[in-house]
RNA sequence: GGUCCCAUCGUCUAGCGGUUCAGGACACCGGCCUCUCACGCCGGUAACAGGGGUUCAAAUCCCCUUGGGAUCACCA
């Protein structure tokens, strides 16, 4: 068996979207799983719509997902000589011909066909004219008029197309650029791509491509058409479904490992398992386990999976991904231990890194602001003495671990006959400014004695002043 | 409209003829835990689109209907 060679071949006409990312992921996973090669190719033969900005956006997204490639990136726009050489071969062999019909004439043909209820298609006017190349001629493929073409798809099974459905499609445009079907096949052949994994919206192109493989006398690759990713309205994912750019999910606070886990599980399964590390995905991925039906992209489930990955990650790992969100709020910390401690307390209560950053406000804001409602309700006269006592006891503490703190609180509760519930909320408000936060002992441990005392002083001052 | 693909809980899916009055996950609804919010734990509601076959036996195989999707360019 020749080693597996897969490729991802996006057209740079916009950012990398969810469907494209999944196609890239499946190709990459399959190559990594089999120990094969994964090739990146940029299909920029549409000069009008391709932009370098889009190319950069695609690179950026793949980099975030940590999908790396072994060869490329190749640019089709730089391979015109190769396509032209193949065009010459095809014309010489009688598989293709020059055609000077104008777009207007073609449109007229289609109109006429539609009027008679026939299929709108090129009528073969130039098919036998043996025209030579010229600046106003396209090159068309001479499609067989009889017979049928069979696709043996790894995920969809056998699909048969009658060849009379096909017309003589264009291989090279008047501007000298190859069309998609032709360039893709020439590249896949010349790059030895033996496994083509792509969205099933390409199924209709496949018979044309198979015919081209035959004309080029090239061995057929394995085809695997994976089902589409749909939006919640059951149509193909597009801009109107909200965030569909991969990097938008990064900016919403998703972890790349959670995102690829989610993408992989959309259409592929391994028993009942939901959570996969990157290594597990590579180990377990297989084309046989890819389903046939389209799936709806569910952002709620994505977030839930992300929460699982956040919980499973180490604070050290999360720190790198979280920092941009902190910095966006003007928060910095050179104290790694402090940062990691803070993250650890937030892990079980954050579905996204954005949520985590938002909840981390009291760790990184130098001066916390007391929420007025919270302060009104919990920083009252009757907790003034307990808080003063607490402040003194804490100040005298030689160590500031959770156990030490608990001991102080037990004493406090006994001395003032208070339940923990009665004193915890005031302390929470004093330390964080709000009524919602991680456990107060964890917070205090992370914050450290100095900050805790300062915040208690501030709260005491607030009570005295009211 | 032609062609092609698809069809299990709201969603993602397990199920590859019998051990399933269909299992898991997310979401939802109860309860427990508890210093708040979460996490966690326990429990619950919820699906084989419909109709014909084949078979001793069908969610699983075949056909039809219905529904959804994709595609019909000198875009990719």
PDB file of N, CA and C in Angstrom, chain A residues 212-311:
ATOM      1  N   UNK A 212     -11.879  12.914 -16.286  1.00  0.00           N
ATOM      2  CA  UNK A 212     -10.582  13.559 -16.518  1.00  0.00           C
ATOM      3  C   UNK A 212      -9.423  12.644 -16.103  1.00  0.00           C
ATOM      4  N   UNK A 213      -9.593  11.957 -14.995  1.00  0.00           N
ATOM      5  CA  UNK A 213      -8.556  11.000 -14.583  1.00  0.00           C
ATOM      6  C   UNK A 213      -8.338   9.986 -15.702  1.00  0.00           C
ATOM      7  N   UNK A 214      -9.450   9.488 -16.256  1.00  0.00           N
ATOM      8  CA  UNK A 214      -9.332   8.509 -17.326  1.00  0.00           C
ATOM      9  C   UNK A 214      -8.619   9.116 -18.533  1.00  0.00           C
ATOM     10  N   UNK A 215      -9.015  10.325 -18.902  1.00  0.00           N
ATOM     11  CA  UNK A 215      -8.406  10.973 -20.074  1.00  0.00           C
ATOM     12  C   UNK A 215      -6.914  11.198 -19.850  1.00  0.00           C
ATOM     13  N   UNK A 216      -6.551  11.468 -18.591  1.00  0.00           N
ATOM     14  CA  UNK A 216      -5.142  11.699 -18.277  1.00  0.00           C
ATOM     15  C   UNK A 216      -4.413  10.386 -17.984  1.00  0.00           C
ATOM     16  N   UNK A 217      -5.149   9.303 -18.068  1.00  0.00           N
ATOM     17  CA  UNK A 217      -4.592   7.974 -17.809  1.00  0.00           C
ATOM     18  C   UNK A 217      -3.948   7.895 -16.430  1.00  0.00           C
ATOM     19  N   UNK A 218      -4.632   8.486 -15.470  1.00  0.00           N
ATOM     20  CA  UNK A 218      -4.118   8.496 -14.104  1.00  0.00           C
ATOM     21  C   UNK A 218      -4.955   7.573 -13.231  1.00  0.00           C
ATOM     22  N   UNK A 219      -4.328   6.965 -12.230  1.00  0.00           N
ATOM     23  CA  UNK A 219      -5.088   6.089 -11.322  1.00  0.00           C
ATOM     24  C   UNK A 219      -6.073   6.906 -10.478  1.00  0.00           C
ATOM     25  N   UNK A 220      -7.227   6.332 -10.234  1.00  0.00           N
ATOM     26  CA  UNK A 220      -8.253   7.016  -9.449  1.00  0.00           C
ATOM     27  C   UNK A 220      -7.893   7.032  -7.963  1.00  0.00           C
ATOM     28  N   UNK A 221      -8.165   8.147  -7.317  1.00  0.00           N
ATOM     29  CA  UNK A 221      -7.954   8.198  -5.862  1.00  0.00           C
ATOM     30  C   UNK A 221      -9.155   7.577  -5.154  1.00  0.00           C
ATOM     31  N   UNK A 222      -9.040   7.445  -3.861  1.00  0.00           N
ATOM     32  CA  UNK A 222     -10.188   7.026  -3.055  1.00  0.00           C
ATOM     33  C   UNK A 222     -10.992   8.289  -2.762  1.00  0.00           C
ATOM     34  N   UNK A 223     -12.292   8.215  -2.953  1.00  0.00           N
ATOM     35  CA  UNK A 223     -13.136   9.375  -2.651  1.00  0.00           C
ATOM     36  C   UNK A 223     -13.884   9.156  -1.352  1.00  0.00           C
ATOM     37  N   UNK A 224     -13.930  10.196  -0.531  1.00  0.00           N
ATOM     38  CA  UNK A 224     -14.713  10.152   0.707  1.00  0.00           C
ATOM     39  C   UNK A 224     -15.454  11.482   0.806  1.00  0.00           C
ATOM     40  N   UNK A 225     -16.728  11.457   0.490  1.00  0.00           N
ATOM     41  CA  UNK A 225     -17.505  12.697   0.567  1.00  0.00           C
ATOM     42  C   UNK A 225     -18.217  12.789   1.903  1.00  0.00           C
ATOM     43  N   UNK A 226     -17.748  13.691   2.718  1.00  0.00           N
ATOM     44  CA  UNK A 226     -18.314  13.833   4.055  1.00  0.00           C
ATOM     45  C   UNK A 226     -19.520  14.771   4.021  1.00  0.00           C
ATOM     46  N   UNK A 227     -20.507  14.491   4.855  1.00  0.00           N
ATOM     47  CA  UNK A 227     -21.738  15.290   4.837  1.00  0.00           C
ATOM     48  C   UNK A 227     -21.512  16.742   5.238  1.00  0.00           C
ATOM     49  N   UNK A 228     -22.440  17.564   4.825  1.00  0.00           N
ATOM     50  CA  UNK A 228     -22.362  18.997   5.091  1.00  0.00           C
ATOM     51  C   UNK A 228     -22.575  19.328   6.563  1.00  0.00           C
ATOM     52  N   UNK A 229     -22.100  20.499   6.922  1.00  0.00           N
ATOM     53  CA  UNK A 229     -22.410  21.062   8.227  1.00  0.00           C
ATOM     54  C   UNK A 229     -23.469  22.128   7.978  1.00  0.00           C
ATOM     55  N   UNK A 230     -24.612  21.978   8.626  1.00  0.00           N
ATOM     56  CA  UNK A 230     -25.723  22.889   8.409  1.00  0.00           C
ATOM     57  C   UNK A 230     -25.885  23.860   9.574  1.00  0.00           C
ATOM     58  N   UNK A 231     -26.503  24.975   9.298  1.00  0.00           N
ATOM     59  CA  UNK A 231     -26.831  25.929  10.361  1.00  0.00           C
ATOM     60  C   UNK A 231     -28.123  25.482  11.022  1.00  0.00           C
ATOM     61  N   UNK A 232     -28.566  26.223  12.020  1.00  0.00           N
ATOM     62  CA  UNK A 232     -29.761  25.776  12.738  1.00  0.00           C
ATOM     63  C   UNK A 232     -31.037  25.880  11.913  1.00  0.00           C
ATOM     64  N   UNK A 233     -30.959  26.466  10.718  1.00  0.00           N
ATOM     65  CA  UNK A 233     -32.142  26.483   9.853  1.00  0.00           C
ATOM     66  C   UNK A 233     -32.035  25.377   8.803  1.00  0.00           C
ATOM     67  N   UNK A 234     -31.101  24.491   9.027  1.00  0.00           N
ATOM     68  CA  UNK A 234     -30.919  23.307   8.188  1.00  0.00           C
ATOM     69  C   UNK A 234     -30.393  23.624   6.784  1.00  0.00           C
ATOM     70  N   UNK A 235     -29.907  24.797   6.578  1.00  0.00           N
ATOM     71  CA  UNK A 235     -29.259  25.075   5.303  1.00  0.00           C
ATOM     72  C   UNK A 235     -27.766  25.182   5.580  1.00  0.00           C
ATOM     73  N   UNK A 236     -27.030  25.109   4.516  1.00  0.00           N
ATOM     74  CA  UNK A 236     -25.580  25.183   4.594  1.00  0.00           C
ATOM     75  C   UNK A 236     -25.121  26.360   5.444  1.00  0.00           C
ATOM     76  N   UNK A 237     -24.117  26.137   6.259  1.00  0.00           N
ATOM     77  CA  UNK A 237     -23.591  27.197   7.117  1.00  0.00           C
ATOM     78  C   UNK A 237     -23.167  28.406   6.292  1.00  0.00           C
ATOM     79  N   UNK A 238     -23.587  29.548   6.689  1.00  0.00           N
ATOM     80  CA  UNK A 238     -23.126  30.752   6.005  1.00  0.00           C
ATOM     81  C   UNK A 238     -23.156  31.902   6.998  1.00  0.00           C
ATOM     82  N   UNK A 239     -22.812  33.051   6.507  1.00  0.00           N
ATOM     83  CA  UNK A 239     -22.687  34.218   7.394  1.00  0.00           C
ATOM     84  C   UNK A 239     -23.947  34.484   8.205  1.00  0.00           C
ATOM     85  N   UNK A 240     -25.093  34.175   7.608  1.00  0.00           N
ATOM     86  CA  UNK A 240     -26.307  34.532   8.334  1.00  0.00           C
ATOM     87  C   UNK A 240     -26.556  33.637   9.548  1.00  0.00           C
ATOM     88  N   UNK A 241     -25.701  32.615   9.748  1.00  0.00           N
ATOM     89  CA  UNK A 241     -25.848  31.777  10.919  1.00  0.00           C
ATOM     90  C   UNK A 241     -25.000  32.265  12.080  1.00  0.00           C
ATOM     91  N   UNK A 242     -24.572  33.502  11.997  1.00  0.00           N
ATOM     92  CA  UNK A 242     -23.733  34.018  13.074  1.00  0.00           C
ATOM     93  C   UNK A 242     -22.290  33.681  12.814  1.00  0.00           C
ATOM     94  N   UNK A 243     -21.536  33.518  13.877  1.00  0.00           N
ATOM     95  CA  UNK A 243     -20.104  33.282  13.728  1.00  0.00           C
ATOM     96  C   UNK A 243     -19.867  32.010  12.930  1.00  0.00           C
ATOM     97  N   UNK A 244     -19.259  32.118  11.801  1.00  0.00           N
ATOM     98  CA  UNK A 244     -18.984  30.936  11.005  1.00  0.00           C
ATOM     99  C   UNK A 244     -17.516  30.900  10.636  1.00  0.00           C
ATOM    100  N   UNK A 245     -16.841  32.015  10.858  1.00  0.00           N
ATOM    101  CA  UNK A 245     -15.394  32.046  10.660  1.00  0.00           C
ATOM    102  C   UNK A 245     -14.735  31.349  11.847  1.00  0.00           C
ATOM    103  N   UNK A 246     -13.768  30.516  11.546  1.00  0.00           N
ATOM    104  CA  UNK A 246     -13.104  29.750  12.598  1.00  0.00           C
ATOM    105  C   UNK A 246     -12.470  30.654  13.648  1.00  0.00           C
ATOM    106  N   UNK A 247     -11.836  31.713  13.189  1.00  0.00           N
ATOM    107  CA  UNK A 247     -11.164  32.580  14.161  1.00  0.00           C
ATOM    108  C   UNK A 247     -12.157  33.323  15.050  1.00  0.00           C
ATOM    109  N   UNK A 248     -13.400  33.438  14.586  1.00  0.00           N
ATOM    110  CA  UNK A 248     -14.416  34.069  15.433  1.00  0.00           C
ATOM    111  C   UNK A 248     -14.642  33.222  16.683  1.00  0.00           C
ATOM    112  N   UNK A 249     -14.522  31.911  16.527  1.00  0.00           N
ATOM    113  CA  UNK A 249     -14.696  31.032  17.691  1.00  0.00           C
ATOM    114  C   UNK A 249     -13.517  31.156  18.641  1.00  0.00           C
ATOM    115  N   UNK A 250     -12.351  31.352  18.076  1.00  0.00           N
ATOM    116  CA  UNK A 250     -11.187  31.612  18.931  1.00  0.00           C
ATOM    117  C   UNK A 250     -11.451  32.870  19.756  1.00  0.00           C
ATOM    118  N   UNK A 251     -11.958  33.908  19.077  1.00  0.00           N
ATOM    119  CA  UNK A 251     -12.173  35.185  19.748  1.00  0.00           C
ATOM    120  C   UNK A 251     -13.320  35.134  20.757  1.00  0.00           C
ATOM    121  N   UNK A 252     -14.171  34.102  20.628  1.00  0.00           N
ATOM    122  CA  UNK A 252     -15.258  33.949  21.591  1.00  0.00           C
ATOM    123  C   UNK A 252     -14.799  33.164  22.815  1.00  0.00           C
ATOM    124  N   UNK A 253     -13.538  32.698  22.771  1.00  0.00           N
ATOM    125  CA  UNK A 253     -13.009  32.012  23.946  1.00  0.00           C
ATOM    126  C   UNK A 253     -13.052  30.505  23.884  1.00  0.00           C
ATOM    127  N   UNK A 254     -13.099  29.958  22.676  1.00  0.00           N
ATOM    128  CA  UNK A 254     -13.076  28.505  22.543  1.00  0.00           C
ATOM    129  C   UNK A 254     -11.622  28.038  22.553  1.00  0.00           C
ATOM    130  N   UNK A 255     -11.408  26.853  23.050  1.00  0.00           N
ATOM    131  CA  UNK A 255     -10.085  26.235  23.023  1.00  0.00           C
ATOM    132  C   UNK A 255      -9.982  25.474  21.694  1.00  0.00           C
ATOM    133  N   UNK A 256      -8.863  25.558  21.023  1.00  0.00           N
ATOM    134  CA  UNK A 256      -8.763  24.856  19.737  1.00  0.00           C
ATOM    135  C   UNK A 256      -8.995  23.353  19.869  1.00  0.00           C
ATOM    136  N   UNK A 257      -8.530  22.757  20.954  1.00  0.00           N
ATOM    137  CA  UNK A 257      -8.731  21.320  21.107  1.00  0.00           C
ATOM    138  C   UNK A 257     -10.209  20.984  21.296  1.00  0.00           C
ATOM    139  N   UNK A 258     -10.956  21.901  21.907  1.00  0.00           N
ATOM    140  CA  UNK A 258     -12.395  21.677  22.066  1.00  0.00           C
ATOM    141  C   UNK A 258     -13.086  21.821  20.709  1.00  0.00           C
ATOM    142  N   UNK A 259     -12.630  22.793  19.963  1.00  0.00           N
ATOM    143  CA  UNK A 259     -13.241  23.041  18.661  1.00  0.00           C
ATOM    144  C   UNK A 259     -13.030  21.867  17.709  1.00  0.00           C
ATOM    145  N   UNK A 260     -11.843  21.323  17.666  1.00  0.00           N
ATOM    146  CA  UNK A 260     -11.627  20.186  16.759  1.00  0.00           C
ATOM    147  C   UNK A 260     -12.329  18.938  17.282  1.00  0.00           C
ATOM    148  N   UNK A 261     -12.426  18.808  18.587  1.00  0.00           N
ATOM    149  CA  UNK A 261     -13.177  17.691  19.171  1.00  0.00           C
ATOM    150  C   UNK A 261     -14.633  17.771  18.698  1.00  0.00           C
ATOM    151  N   UNK A 262     -15.174  18.965  18.782  1.00  0.00           N
ATOM    152  CA  UNK A 262     -16.565  19.182  18.384  1.00  0.00           C
ATOM    153  C   UNK A 262     -16.760  18.913  16.890  1.00  0.00           C
ATOM    154  N   UNK A 263     -15.871  19.460  16.092  1.00  0.00           N
ATOM    155  CA  UNK A 263     -15.946  19.279  14.641  1.00  0.00           C
ATOM    156  C   UNK A 263     -15.844  17.797  14.263  1.00  0.00           C
ATOM    157  N   UNK A 264     -14.953  17.101  14.949  1.00  0.00           N
ATOM    158  CA  UNK A 264     -14.760  15.688  14.636  1.00  0.00           C
ATOM    159  C   UNK A 264     -16.019  14.887  14.980  1.00  0.00           C
ATOM    160  N   UNK A 265     -16.626  15.224  16.092  1.00  0.00           N
ATOM    161  CA  UNK A 265     -17.819  14.493  16.528  1.00  0.00           C
ATOM    162  C   UNK A 265     -19.040  14.809  15.666  1.00  0.00           C
ATOM    163  N   UNK A 266     -18.957  15.852  14.882  1.00  0.00           N
ATOM    164  CA  UNK A 266     -20.053  16.223  13.995  1.00  0.00           C
ATOM    165  C   UNK A 266     -19.853  15.421  12.715  1.00  0.00           C
ATOM    166  N   UNK A 267     -20.453  14.263  12.652  1.00  0.00           N
ATOM    167  CA  UNK A 267     -20.308  13.453  11.450  1.00  0.00           C
ATOM    168  C   UNK A 267     -19.448  12.222  11.646  1.00  0.00           C
ATOM    169  N   UNK A 268     -18.698  12.204  12.705  1.00  0.00           N
ATOM    170  CA  UNK A 268     -17.852  11.040  12.982  1.00  0.00           C
ATOM    171  C   UNK A 268     -18.099  10.617  14.421  1.00  0.00           C
ATOM    172  N   UNK A 269     -18.026   9.333  14.680  1.00  0.00           N
ATOM    173  CA  UNK A 269     -18.239   8.885  16.056  1.00  0.00           C
ATOM    174  C   UNK A 269     -17.357   7.691  16.367  1.00  0.00           C
ATOM    175  N   UNK A 270     -17.195   7.492  17.638  1.00  0.00           N
ATOM    176  CA  UNK A 270     -16.422   6.341  18.115  1.00  0.00           C
ATOM    177  C   UNK A 270     -17.181   5.834  19.327  1.00  0.00           C
ATOM    178  N   UNK A 271     -18.205   5.019  19.079  1.00  0.00           N
ATOM    179  CA  UNK A 271     -19.041   4.537  20.167  1.00  0.00           C
ATOM    180  C   UNK A 271     -19.722   5.701  20.859  1.00  0.00           C
ATOM    181  N   UNK A 272     -19.751   5.654  22.179  1.00  0.00           N
ATOM    182  CA  UNK A 272     -20.426   6.702  22.943  1.00  0.00           C
ATOM    183  C   UNK A 272     -19.484   7.815  23.388  1.00  0.00           C
ATOM    184  N   UNK A 273     -18.248   7.718  22.993  1.00  0.00           N
ATOM    185  CA  UNK A 273     -17.279   8.698  23.486  1.00  0.00           C
ATOM    186  C   UNK A 273     -17.531  10.090  22.920  1.00  0.00           C
ATOM    187  N   UNK A 274     -17.512  11.075  23.804  1.00  0.00           N
ATOM    188  CA  UNK A 274     -17.755  12.458  23.388  1.00  0.00           C
ATOM    189  C   UNK A 274     -16.482  13.300  23.482  1.00  0.00           C
ATOM    190  N   UNK A 275     -15.710  13.025  24.526  1.00  0.00           N
ATOM    191  CA  UNK A 275     -14.516  13.828  24.782  1.00  0.00           C
ATOM    192  C   UNK A 275     -13.286  13.145  24.189  1.00  0.00           C
ATOM    193  N   UNK A 276     -12.579  13.863  23.357  1.00  0.00           N
ATOM    194  CA  UNK A 276     -11.366  13.330  22.749  1.00  0.00           C
ATOM    195  C   UNK A 276     -10.248  14.353  22.854  1.00  0.00           C
ATOM    196  N   UNK A 277      -9.077  13.889  23.232  1.00  0.00           N
ATOM    197  CA  UNK A 277      -7.914  14.766  23.147  1.00  0.00           C
ATOM    198  C   UNK A 277      -7.451  14.718  21.688  1.00  0.00           C
ATOM    199  N   UNK A 278      -6.585  15.605  21.338  1.00  0.00           N
ATOM    200  CA  UNK A 278      -6.055  15.629  19.979  1.00  0.00           C
ATOM    201  C   UNK A 278      -5.405  14.278  19.635  1.00  0.00           C
ATOM    202  N   UNK A 279      -4.654  13.743  20.594  1.00  0.00           N
ATOM    203  CA  UNK A 279      -3.975  12.467  20.353  1.00  0.00           C
ATOM    204  C   UNK A 279      -4.982  11.336  20.150  1.00  0.00           C
ATOM    205  N   UNK A 280      -6.061  11.354  20.914  1.00  0.00           N
ATOM    206  CA  UNK A 280      -7.083  10.312  20.768  1.00  0.00           C
ATOM    207  C   UNK A 280      -7.763  10.402  19.412  1.00  0.00           C
ATOM    208  N   UNK A 281      -7.977  11.612  18.970  1.00  0.00           N
ATOM    209  CA  UNK A 281      -8.598  11.817  17.659  1.00  0.00           C
ATOM    210  C   UNK A 281      -7.719  11.200  16.571  1.00  0.00           C
ATOM    211  N   UNK A 282      -6.447  11.479  16.644  1.00  0.00           N
ATOM    212  CA  UNK A 282      -5.523  10.924  15.653  1.00  0.00           C
ATOM    213  C   UNK A 282      -5.501   9.398  15.746  1.00  0.00           C
ATOM    214  N   UNK A 283      -5.507   8.904  16.947  1.00  0.00           N
ATOM    215  CA  UNK A 283      -5.439   7.462  17.141  1.00  0.00           C
ATOM    216  C   UNK A 283      -6.703   6.758  16.638  1.00  0.00           C
ATOM    217  N   UNK A 284      -7.862   7.376  16.871  1.00  0.00           N
ATOM    218  CA  UNK A 284      -9.116   6.675  16.617  1.00  0.00           C
ATOM    219  C   UNK A 284      -9.843   7.046  15.338  1.00  0.00           C
ATOM    220  N   UNK A 285      -9.424   8.110  14.679  1.00  0.00           N
ATOM    221  CA  UNK A 285     -10.172   8.550  13.506  1.00  0.00           C
ATOM    222  C   UNK A 285     -10.141   7.516  12.376  1.00  0.00           C
ATOM    223  N   UNK A 286     -11.290   7.339  11.742  1.00  0.00           N
ATOM    224  CA  UNK A 286     -11.325   6.478  10.567  1.00  0.00           C
ATOM    225  C   UNK A 286     -12.452   6.927   9.641  1.00  0.00           C
ATOM    226  N   UNK A 287     -12.243   6.717   8.363  1.00  0.00           N
ATOM    227  CA  UNK A 287     -13.233   7.100   7.366  1.00  0.00           C
ATOM    228  C   UNK A 287     -14.478   6.225   7.474  1.00  0.00           C
ATOM    229  N   UNK A 288     -14.298   4.991   7.922  1.00  0.00           N
ATOM    230  CA  UNK A 288     -15.429   4.070   8.051  1.00  0.00           C
ATOM    231  C   UNK A 288     -16.453   4.568   9.054  1.00  0.00           C
ATOM    232  N   UNK A 289     -15.982   5.328  10.036  1.00  0.00           N
ATOM    233  CA  UNK A 289     -16.878   5.783  11.099  1.00  0.00           C
ATOM    234  C   UNK A 289     -17.506   7.142  10.800  1.00  0.00           C
ATOM    235  N   UNK A 290     -17.331   7.624   9.597  1.00  0.00           N
ATOM    236  CA  UNK A 290     -17.960   8.890   9.221  1.00  0.00           C
ATOM    237  C   UNK A 290     -19.385   8.591   8.764  1.00  0.00           C
ATOM    238  N   UNK A 291     -20.356   9.331   9.284  1.00  0.00           N
ATOM    239  CA  UNK A 291     -21.759   9.117   8.946  1.00  0.00           C
ATOM    240  C   UNK A 291     -22.127   9.701   7.591  1.00  0.00           C
ATOM    241  N   UNK A 292     -23.341   9.385   7.148  1.00  0.00           N
ATOM    242  CA  UNK A 292     -23.763   9.831   5.820  1.00  0.00           C
ATOM    243  C   UNK A 292     -24.594  11.094   5.834  1.00  0.00           C
ATOM    244  N   UNK A 293     -25.237  11.398   6.925  1.00  0.00           N
ATOM    245  CA  UNK A 293     -26.191  12.502   6.906  1.00  0.00           C
ATOM    246  C   UNK A 293     -25.607  13.795   7.446  1.00  0.00           C
ATOM    247  N   UNK A 294     -26.145  14.877   6.936  1.00  0.00           N
ATOM    248  CA  UNK A 294     -25.674  16.203   7.323  1.00  0.00           C
ATOM    249  C   UNK A 294     -25.974  16.470   8.789  1.00  0.00           C
ATOM    250  N   UNK A 295     -25.170  17.293   9.408  1.00  0.00           N
ATOM    251  CA  UNK A 295     -25.359  17.597  10.818  1.00  0.00           C
ATOM    252  C   UNK A 295     -25.508  19.085  11.054  1.00  0.00           C
ATOM    253  N   UNK A 296     -26.276  19.410  12.064  1.00  0.00           N
ATOM    254  CA  UNK A 296     -26.476  20.816  12.401  1.00  0.00           C
ATOM    255  C   UNK A 296     -25.450  21.248  13.439  1.00  0.00           C
ATOM    256  N   UNK A 297     -24.859  22.373  13.186  1.00  0.00           N
ATOM    257  CA  UNK A 297     -23.855  22.945  14.081  1.00  0.00           C
ATOM    258  C   UNK A 297     -24.560  23.529  15.307  1.00  0.00           C
ATOM    259  N   UNK A 298     -24.283  22.961  16.469  1.00  0.00           N
ATOM    260  CA  UNK A 298     -24.960  23.414  17.686  1.00  0.00           C
ATOM    261  C   UNK A 298     -23.982  24.125  18.620  1.00  0.00           C
ATOM    262  N   UNK A 299     -24.020  25.451  18.638  1.00  0.00           N
ATOM    263  CA  UNK A 299     -23.069  26.206  19.454  1.00  0.00           C
ATOM    264  C   UNK A 299     -23.209  25.933  20.943  1.00  0.00           C
ATOM    265  N   UNK A 300     -24.387  25.523  21.372  1.00  0.00           N
ATOM    266  CA  UNK A 300     -24.570  25.227  22.799  1.00  0.00           C
ATOM    267  C   UNK A 300     -23.748  24.001  23.195  1.00  0.00           C
ATOM    268  N   UNK A 301     -23.783  23.012  22.341  1.00  0.00           N
ATOM    269  CA  UNK A 301     -23.009  21.807  22.635  1.00  0.00           C
ATOM    270  C   UNK A 301     -21.509  22.091  22.518  1.00  0.00           C
ATOM    271  N   UNK A 302     -21.171  22.954  21.597  1.00  0.00           N
ATOM    272  CA  UNK A 302     -19.768  23.354  21.452  1.00  0.00           C
ATOM    273  C   UNK A 302     -19.277  23.951  22.770  1.00  0.00           C
ATOM    274  N   UNK A 303     -20.070  24.842  23.333  1.00  0.00           N
ATOM    275  CA  UNK A 303     -19.687  25.475  24.600  1.00  0.00           C
ATOM    276  C   UNK A 303     -19.571  24.461  25.730  1.00  0.00           C
ATOM    277  N   UNK A 304     -20.477  23.501  25.737  1.00  0.00           N
ATOM    278  CA  UNK A 304     -20.434  22.484  26.790  1.00  0.00           C
ATOM    279  C   UNK A 304     -19.158  21.660  26.674  1.00  0.00           C
ATOM    280  N   UNK A 305     -18.803  21.320  25.442  1.00  0.00           N
ATOM    281  CA  UNK A 305     -17.576  20.548  25.221  1.00  0.00           C
ATOM    282  C   UNK A 305     -16.367  21.392  25.609  1.00  0.00           C
ATOM    283  N   UNK A 306     -16.461  22.673  25.303  1.00  0.00           N
ATOM    284  CA  UNK A 306     -15.371  23.576  25.644  1.00  0.00           C
ATOM    285  C   UNK A 306     -15.172  23.618  27.157  1.00  0.00           C
ATOM    286  N   UNK A 307     -16.299  23.624  27.877  1.00  0.00           N
ATOM    287  CA  UNK A 307     -16.228  23.621  29.344  1.00  0.00           C
ATOM    288  C   UNK A 307     -15.495  22.363  29.823  1.00  0.00           C
ATOM    289  N   UNK A 308     -15.790  21.252  29.187  1.00  0.00           N
ATOM    290  CA  UNK A 308     -15.115  20.001  29.565  1.00  0.00           C
ATOM    291  C   UNK A 308     -13.615  20.092  29.320  1.00  0.00           C
ATOM    292  N   UNK A 309     -13.258  20.690  28.192  1.00  0.00           N
ATOM    293  CA  UNK A 309     -11.829  20.813  27.887  1.00  0.00           C
ATOM    294  C   UNK A 309     -11.147  21.793  28.818  1.00  0.00           C
ATOM    295  N   UNK A 310     -11.863  22.829  29.221  1.00  0.00           N
ATOM    296  CA  UNK A 310     -11.289  23.781  30.176  1.00  0.00           C
ATOM    297  C   UNK A 310     -11.039  23.083  31.502  1.00  0.00           C
ATOM    298  N   UNK A 311     -12.002  22.269  31.912  1.00  0.00           N
ATOM    299  CA  UNK A 311     -11.840  21.548  33.183  1.00  0.00           C
ATOM    300  C   UNK A 311     -10.684  20.567  33.128  1.00  0.00           C
TER     301      UNK A 311
END
